[in-house]
Coordinates of C-alpha atoms in Angstrom, one line a residue:
M27 CA -64.0 102.1 66.5
R28 CA -65.6 102.9 63.2
L29 CA -65.6 100.2 60.4
V30 CA -66.3 101.3 56.9
I31 CA -66.3 99.0 53.9
A32 CA -66.4 100.9 50.6
R33 CA -65.4 101.0 47.0
C34 CA -62.8 103.8 47.0
S35 CA -59.5 105.1 45.7
V36 CA -56.9 106.5 48.0
D37 CA -54.2 109.2 47.4
Y38 CA -51.4 110.0 49.8
A39 CA -49.6 113.3 49.6
G40 CA -46.6 114.0 51.8
R41 CA -42.9 113.4 51.6
L42 CA -43.7 111.3 48.6
T43 CA -47.0 110.4 46.8
A44 CA -48.9 107.1 46.5
H45 CA -52.1 106.0 44.8
L46 CA -54.4 103.1 45.4
P47 CA -56.8 102.6 42.5
S48 CA -60.5 102.0 43.0
A49 CA -61.4 98.7 44.8
P50 CA -63.5 97.5 47.7
R51 CA -61.5 98.1 51.0
L52 CA -61.9 98.2 54.7
I53 CA -61.3 101.5 56.5
L54 CA -60.7 101.6 60.2
I55 CA -61.1 104.8 62.2
K56 CA -59.9 104.2 65.8
A57 CA -60.6 106.2 68.9
D58 CA -57.0 107.4 69.0
G59 CA -57.7 109.2 65.7
S60 CA -55.7 106.8 63.5
V61 CA -57.1 105.9 60.0
S62 CA -55.9 102.8 58.2
I63 CA -57.0 101.2 54.9
H64 CA -57.0 97.5 54.4
A65 CA -57.4 94.9 51.6
D66 CA -58.6 91.4 52.1
D67 CA -55.0 90.0 52.4
R68 CA -51.7 91.0 54.0
A69 CA -52.8 89.8 57.5
Y70 CA -52.9 92.8 59.8
K71 CA -50.8 95.2 57.7
P72 CA -52.7 98.1 56.1
L73 CA -52.3 99.3 52.5
N74 CA -52.0 102.9 53.8
W75 CA -52.5 104.6 57.1
M76 CA -52.2 107.8 59.0
S77 CA -51.0 107.7 62.6
P78 CA -52.3 110.0 65.3
P79 CA -52.6 112.8 66.0
C80 CA -54.5 113.5 62.8
T81 CA -58.0 114.8 61.8
L82 CA -60.6 113.3 59.5
K83 CA -62.8 115.6 57.5
E84 CA -65.7 114.2 55.6
G85 CA -66.6 116.4 52.6
T86 CA -69.9 118.0 52.1
G87 CA -71.9 119.2 49.0
D88 CA -70.0 118.5 45.8
E89 CA -67.2 116.9 47.8
S90 CA -69.5 114.7 49.9
G91 CA -67.7 111.5 48.8
V92 CA -64.2 112.8 49.6
W93 CA -62.6 112.1 53.0
T94 CA -59.4 114.0 53.9
V95 CA -57.1 112.9 56.7
I96 CA -54.4 115.3 57.8
N97 CA -51.6 114.8 60.3
K98 CA -49.6 117.3 62.3
G99 CA -47.0 117.4 59.6
G100 CA -49.5 118.4 57.0
E101 CA -49.4 115.1 55.2
K102 CA -52.7 114.1 53.6
L103 CA -54.6 110.9 53.0
I104 CA -57.4 111.5 50.5
I105 CA -60.1 108.8 50.3
T106 CA -62.5 109.1 47.4
M107 CA -65.7 107.1 48.1
E108 CA -67.6 105.6 45.2
E109 CA -69.9 103.4 47.1
I110 CA -70.2 102.7 50.9
L111 CA -71.2 99.1 51.5
H112 CA -71.0 99.1 55.3
D113 CA -70.6 101.8 58.0
S114 CA -70.8 101.0 61.7
S115 CA -69.3 102.2 65.0
H116 CA -68.5 100.1 68.1
E117 CA -67.4 101.1 71.6
L118 CA -64.5 98.8 72.5
G119 CA -63.6 100.4 75.8
V120 CA -60.1 100.4 77.4
D121 CA -58.0 97.4 76.3
P122 CA -56.3 95.5 79.0
G123 CA -53.2 95.3 76.9
L124 CA -51.2 92.4 75.5
I125 CA -50.3 89.6 77.9
K126 CA -46.6 89.2 77.5
D127 CA -45.0 85.8 76.9
G128 CA -42.8 84.4 79.5
V129 CA -39.6 85.9 78.1
E130 CA -41.0 89.4 77.6
A131 CA -42.6 89.4 81.1
H132 CA -39.4 88.3 82.7
L133 CA -37.4 90.9 80.7
Q134 CA -39.7 93.6 82.0
E135 CA -39.3 92.3 85.6
L136 CA -35.5 92.1 85.3
L137 CA -35.2 95.5 83.7
A138 CA -37.4 97.1 86.4
D139 CA -35.2 95.6 89.1
R140 CA -32.0 96.8 87.2
I141 CA -33.3 100.0 85.8
D142 CA -29.8 101.5 85.8
T143 CA -29.1 99.3 82.9
L144 CA -30.7 102.1 80.8
G145 CA -28.2 104.6 82.3
E146 CA -26.7 105.8 85.6
G147 CA -29.1 107.7 87.8
Y148 CA -32.3 106.1 86.3
T149 CA -35.1 105.5 88.8
L150 CA -38.3 103.4 88.4
I151 CA -41.7 105.1 88.5
R152 CA -43.7 101.9 87.9
R153 CA -44.2 98.9 85.7
E154 CA -47.3 98.5 83.5
Y155 CA -48.2 102.2 83.7
M156 CA -51.7 102.4 82.3
T157 CA -52.8 104.7 79.5
A158 CA -56.1 104.9 77.6
I159 CA -54.8 102.4 75.0
G160 CA -53.0 100.0 77.3
P161 CA -50.1 99.7 79.7
V162 CA -46.6 101.0 79.1
D163 CA -44.1 98.4 80.1
I164 CA -41.9 100.6 82.3
L165 CA -42.2 104.3 83.2
C166 CA -39.1 105.7 84.8
R167 CA -37.0 108.9 85.2
D168 CA -33.5 109.6 84.0
A169 CA -30.6 111.2 85.9
E170 CA -32.0 114.7 85.1
G171 CA -35.5 113.7 86.3
A172 CA -37.1 113.6 82.8
T173 CA -39.8 111.0 82.2
V174 CA -38.9 108.0 80.1
A175 CA -41.3 105.4 78.7
V176 CA -39.9 102.0 77.9
E177 CA -41.4 99.4 75.5
I178 CA -39.9 95.9 75.9
K179 CA -40.0 93.2 73.2
R180 CA -38.2 89.9 72.7
R181 CA -37.8 90.8 69.0
G182 CA -37.9 94.5 68.2
E183 CA -39.8 95.2 65.0
I184 CA -41.6 98.2 63.4
D185 CA -44.9 97.3 65.1
G186 CA -43.3 97.8 68.5
V187 CA -42.0 101.2 67.6
E188 CA -45.5 102.2 66.4
Q189 CA -46.9 101.0 69.7
L190 CA -44.4 103.1 71.7
T191 CA -45.1 106.1 69.5
R192 CA -48.8 105.9 70.4
Y193 CA -48.0 105.7 74.1
L194 CA -45.7 108.7 73.9
E195 CA -48.3 110.8 72.2
L196 CA -50.7 110.1 75.0
L197 CA -48.2 110.5 77.8
N198 CA -46.9 113.8 76.5
R199 CA -50.4 115.2 76.9
D200 CA -50.1 114.8 80.7
P201 CA -48.4 118.0 82.1
H202 CA -47.2 116.1 85.2
L203 CA -45.2 113.7 83.0
A204 CA -44.3 115.8 79.9
P205 CA -41.9 115.9 78.2
V206 CA -41.7 112.1 77.9
R207 CA -39.1 110.4 75.7
G208 CA -39.1 106.8 74.6
V209 CA -36.7 103.9 74.8
F210 CA -37.4 100.7 72.6
A211 CA -35.7 97.8 74.4
A212 CA -35.4 94.3 73.0
Q213 CA -33.1 91.3 72.8
E214 CA -32.8 91.9 69.0
I215 CA -33.8 95.1 67.1
K216 CA -34.5 94.8 63.4
P217 CA -32.6 97.4 61.3
Q218 CA -35.9 98.9 59.9
A219 CA -37.3 99.3 63.5
R220 CA -34.1 101.0 64.6
V221 CA -34.3 103.5 61.6
L222 CA -37.9 104.3 62.4
A223 CA -37.2 104.7 66.1
T224 CA -34.3 107.0 65.4
D225 CA -36.4 109.1 63.0
R226 CA -38.9 109.6 65.8
G227 CA -36.4 110.4 68.4
I228 CA -36.8 107.1 70.2
G229 CA -33.7 105.5 71.8
C230 CA -32.9 101.8 71.2
T231 CA -31.4 99.5 73.8
V232 CA -30.4 95.8 73.2
L233 CA -31.1 93.7 76.3
D234 CA -28.9 90.7 77.2
Y235 CA -31.2 88.3 79.0
N236 CA -28.3 86.4 80.7
T237 CA -26.6 89.6 81.8
L238 CA -29.8 90.9 83.3
R239 CA -30.1 87.6 85.2
G240 CA -26.6 88.0 86.4
I241 CA -25.3 85.0 84.4
E242 CA -21.9 85.5 82.7
D243 CA -21.8 84.8 79.0
D244 CA -19.7 81.6 78.5
K245 CA -18.0 83.0 75.4
L246 CA -14.3 83.7 75.6
R247 CA -13.5 87.4 76.3
L248 CA -10.2 89.2 75.7
F249 CA -10.9 91.5 78.7

């Protein structure tokens, strides 16, 4: 990971345009190729970012202070450096992944045991399928034999969709697995997360914890 603290302005050009005026900011360039720009607030959420796969080109000569990030869709993030205050690189190695809380871990175990919840003919490849950036919760095959990666959350939000997107980009580079499609599974999926998942061709499945455990819902049913 490369950490750059600089006074800079940022312009995004793509489906719409956005401008960040000059200010001191933190720029993160990760091993997966992603670039994100942060202010000293908003917790973890960046002001602007470019998800992988993308390329970073640092200008030379008269444009030595201009960094251009371009993704596969041709969208651009242009960072104009005025003063670099810090620039360092650090090798973090392979991350062991997030340790799930009890509910998420149990959901993963239950879904793996009842993989046909996702559809008739589904078969499990394995749980915790390791990638270079962490483990995919479940890797399985659908009735046609196509590979499916499943990310499981208790509450499905945009961050979970982004996480699954990164996994899919890596998995689809493996000719033994590709093409790999994604399923975002959670007990509750936020509307914004569902919209983003649909836009990226990722399926959404709402998991009923009690049903997976084989416990009937005690609500009255008409049939």
